[in-house]
Every structure is written in structure tokens, then in C-alpha cells.
Short mmCIF file of C-alpha atoms in Angstrom, two decimals:
data_model
loop_
_atom_site.label_atom_id
_atom_site.label_comp_id
_atom_site.label_asym_id
_atom_site.label_seq_id
_atom_site.Cartn_x
_atom_site.Cartn_y
_atom_site.Cartn_z
CA MET A 1 4.79 10.34 -3.16
CA ILE A 2 2.80 11.51 -0.37
CA GLY A 3 2.88 11.19 3.36
CA LEU A 4 0.00 10.90 5.69
CA PHE A 5 0.15 12.08 9.26
CA LEU A 6 -2.18 12.39 12.19
CA ASN A 7 -1.79 14.69 15.10
CA VAL A 8 -1.24 12.43 18.18
CA GLU A 9 -1.59 14.36 21.35
CA THR A 10 0.80 17.30 20.64
CA ALA A 11 2.71 16.03 17.57
CA TYR A 12 2.24 14.95 13.98
CA LYS A 13 2.99 10.97 13.74
CA ARG A 14 3.04 9.22 10.18
CA ILE A 15 0.59 6.44 9.01
CA LYS A 16 3.52 4.08 8.17
CA LYS A 17 1.78 0.45 8.06
CA SER A 18 -1.16 1.08 5.78
CA THR A 19 -1.02 -0.61 2.28
CA GLU A 20 -3.30 2.14 0.66
CA LEU A 21 -2.83 6.14 0.16
CA GLU A 22 -5.42 7.26 -2.29
CA LEU A 23 -7.03 10.57 -1.59
CA ALA A 24 -10.65 10.48 -2.77
CA VAL A 25 -11.97 13.68 -4.18
CA GLU A 26 -15.68 14.31 -4.89
CA ALA A 27 -16.92 17.17 -6.65
CA ASN A 28 -20.14 18.80 -5.18
CA THR A 29 -21.95 20.49 -8.06
CA GLU A 30 -25.04 22.43 -8.72
CA GLU A 31 -26.89 22.86 -11.95
CA GLN A 32 -27.89 26.25 -13.20
CA ASP A 33 -30.18 26.89 -15.99
CA PHE A 34 -29.21 30.26 -17.33
CA ILE A 35 -31.51 31.95 -19.83
CA ALA A 36 -28.54 32.59 -22.34
CA ASP A 37 -27.60 28.92 -22.36
CA LYS A 38 -29.23 26.20 -24.39
CA THR A 39 -28.42 23.66 -21.75
CA PRO A 40 -27.89 23.72 -18.10
CA THR A 41 -24.35 24.58 -16.72
CA GLU A 42 -22.89 22.48 -13.92
CA ILE A 43 -21.22 24.67 -11.18
CA LEU A 44 -18.73 23.40 -8.78
CA GLN A 45 -19.76 24.39 -5.19
CA ASN A 46 -16.82 22.47 -3.27
CA TYR A 47 -14.89 19.35 -3.19
CA THR A 48 -15.40 16.51 -0.42
CA VAL A 49 -11.99 14.85 0.43
CA SER A 50 -11.51 11.66 2.21
CA LEU A 51 -8.87 8.99 2.53
CA ALA A 52 -9.64 5.29 3.30
CA GLN A 53 -6.95 3.22 5.24
CA ASP A 54 -6.16 -0.26 5.98
CA LEU A 55 -3.74 -0.15 8.94
CA THR A 56 -1.94 -3.34 9.73
CA MET A 57 -1.97 -4.22 13.44
CA ILE A 58 1.64 -4.26 14.58
CA LYS A 59 2.00 -3.93 18.18
CA GLY A 60 4.65 -1.00 19.37
CA GLU A 61 4.24 0.95 15.96
CA GLU A 62 2.70 4.46 16.93
CA ASP A 63 0.37 4.48 14.20
CA PHE A 64 -1.25 1.12 15.28
CA GLU A 65 -1.33 2.18 18.85
CA TYR A 66 -3.00 5.46 18.20
CA ILE A 67 -5.60 4.08 16.12
CA TYR A 68 -6.27 0.84 18.16
CA GLU A 69 -6.78 3.19 21.21
CA GLN A 70 -9.20 5.40 19.44
CA PHE A 71 -11.00 2.29 18.00
CA TYR A 72 -11.06 0.65 21.46
CA ASN A 73 -12.58 3.74 23.16
CA ALA A 74 -14.63 5.21 20.36
CA ILE A 75 -16.84 2.07 19.17
CA PRO A 76 -18.49 1.43 22.43
CA ASP A 77 -19.22 4.83 23.61
CA ASN A 78 -20.22 6.00 20.16
CA THR A 79 -17.89 8.79 20.12
CA GLU A 80 -16.41 10.59 17.08
CA VAL A 81 -12.69 10.79 16.68
CA LYS A 82 -11.51 14.21 15.77
CA THR A 83 -7.90 15.13 15.11
CA LYS A 84 -5.89 17.09 12.71
CA CYS A 85 -4.50 15.47 9.57
CA LEU A 86 -1.58 16.59 7.49
CA ILE A 87 -1.04 15.44 3.84
CA VAL A 88 2.66 16.03 2.72
CA PHE A 89 3.30 16.25 -1.00
CA MET A 90 6.87 14.80 -0.63
CA PHE A 91 7.62 15.08 -4.43
CA ASP A 92 7.04 18.89 -4.44
CA GLY A 93 9.85 20.49 -2.30
CA ASP A 94 12.93 19.29 -0.36
CA LYS A 95 14.32 18.77 3.08
CA THR A 96 15.68 22.40 3.29
CA ALA A 97 12.82 24.45 2.23
CA GLY A 98 10.03 22.08 3.18
CA TYR A 99 7.42 20.36 1.09
CA LYS A 100 3.77 21.73 -0.10
CA ALA A 101 1.25 20.31 2.42
CA TRP A 102 -2.27 20.27 3.31
CA GLU A 103 -3.35 20.43 7.03
CA THR A 104 -7.12 19.72 7.98
CA ASP A 105 -9.23 19.19 10.96
CA CYS A 106 -10.70 15.61 10.41
CA ASN A 107 -12.87 13.09 11.59
CA ILE A 108 -12.05 9.24 11.65
CA LEU A 109 -14.59 6.79 11.11
CA PHE A 110 -13.91 3.21 11.72
CA GLU A 111 -15.39 0.50 9.42
CA GLY A 112 -14.17 -2.72 10.91
CA MET A 113 -11.23 -4.70 12.22
CA ASN A 114 -9.93 -8.03 10.43
CA GLY A 115 -8.25 -10.19 12.93
CA VAL A 116 -7.21 -12.69 10.04
CA ASP A 117 -5.49 -10.09 8.05
CA SER A 118 -4.57 -8.16 11.03
CA LYS A 119 -5.89 -4.90 9.78
CA ILE A 120 -7.97 -1.88 11.25
CA ASN A 121 -10.10 -0.15 8.31
CA PHE A 122 -11.11 3.42 8.74
CA THR A 123 -11.75 6.77 6.78
CA ILE A 124 -10.51 9.88 7.40
CA ASN A 125 -13.07 12.62 6.23
CA PHE A 126 -11.50 15.96 5.70
CA GLY A 127 -12.74 19.41 6.94
CA ASP A 128 -11.50 22.83 5.38
CA ILE A 129 -8.05 22.66 3.90
CA ARG A 130 -5.43 24.69 4.91
CA LYS A 131 -2.42 25.07 2.34
CA GLY A 132 1.11 25.61 3.54
CA THR A 133 4.49 24.16 4.08
CA ALA A 134 5.58 21.03 6.35
CA LYS A 135 9.01 20.92 7.34
CA VAL A 136 10.97 18.28 9.46
CA SER A 137 13.47 19.20 12.16
CA ASP A 138 14.98 16.48 14.61
CA GLY A 139 12.23 14.06 13.65
CA THR A 140 9.51 16.17 14.31
CA ILE A 141 7.33 17.69 11.67
CA THR A 142 5.90 21.13 11.60
CA PHE A 143 3.34 22.73 9.43
CA GLU A 144 3.28 26.47 8.53
CA GLU A 145 0.31 27.71 6.99
CA GLU A 146 0.49 29.67 3.68
CA VAL A 147 -0.29 33.47 3.97
CA GLU A 148 -2.60 34.66 1.05
CA ALA A 149 -1.40 37.95 -0.41
#
């Protein structure tokens, strides 16, 4: 199980009313034709990570209120929605020590609003990912970046 959180104003809020939570990971590679090899070698350059969401519109829910406000303002103004995103690997840790987590600066791109299904569709595109630990205290989630040795 993983948890998705977006930074709303000054605190992380969980995206709770979505029916999808699949991290899309795309390997960006380059082909090198080394003189000692018979065939070209594919070398990893980096990974591109994104997360498609279909948020159910429920008035009063913090996740909907935030996403709807961004949708309402960003589309007519053609502005980017930038925030921080936190992915918490809730199967890897515990409430006391915390859970392994990724934090990233992200860009939210809207794809549509379906009034019949009551959904706002958007994609969260990740920037550079910081590894660390997420902890919950008094209902507030915090992230502490991992210090590399």
C-alpha cells in the first residue's frame, strides 16, 4: 500500500477519493555502440515518473477542494500548478519509526472533468525525487530527507 499526499498551502494532505494509484515509470535510455561489443548497449539515462489520478468530486473533502480550486483557476489562465508531492510506502516501516517515502517537486496537468462520473482527471509529473522518511504526528505528516553517507 502506498499513500499519495500533495502539499496544500503549508501541510501535506492525502489524496483519498481517487480510485487509481499506479506509479508510471518510464526508463529513458541511450544506445551506445562500443567497439568491443557485437551489438549496441542500452544505457539508462534516467527515469521519468508520473501518476495519473481520477479524483472523485465530493464537496467538503480536502483533496477535492484543493484540486478543484487549482483546476478552476489554472485552465482559464493557462498556468502551471506546481506543488510538492509525497509518496509514502506504507508497507515499509511503522508508525513509530516512520515509513520510507519519496518527496518531489511536481507539476499537475489537468486532463478533464466528467460531470456524469463526478471525476477530475489529472496527471502528477515528478521532478527530482528525494528519498527519506515520512512520519505522522497529531494528524500532520512530515518528511525528513535521507542523509547520504
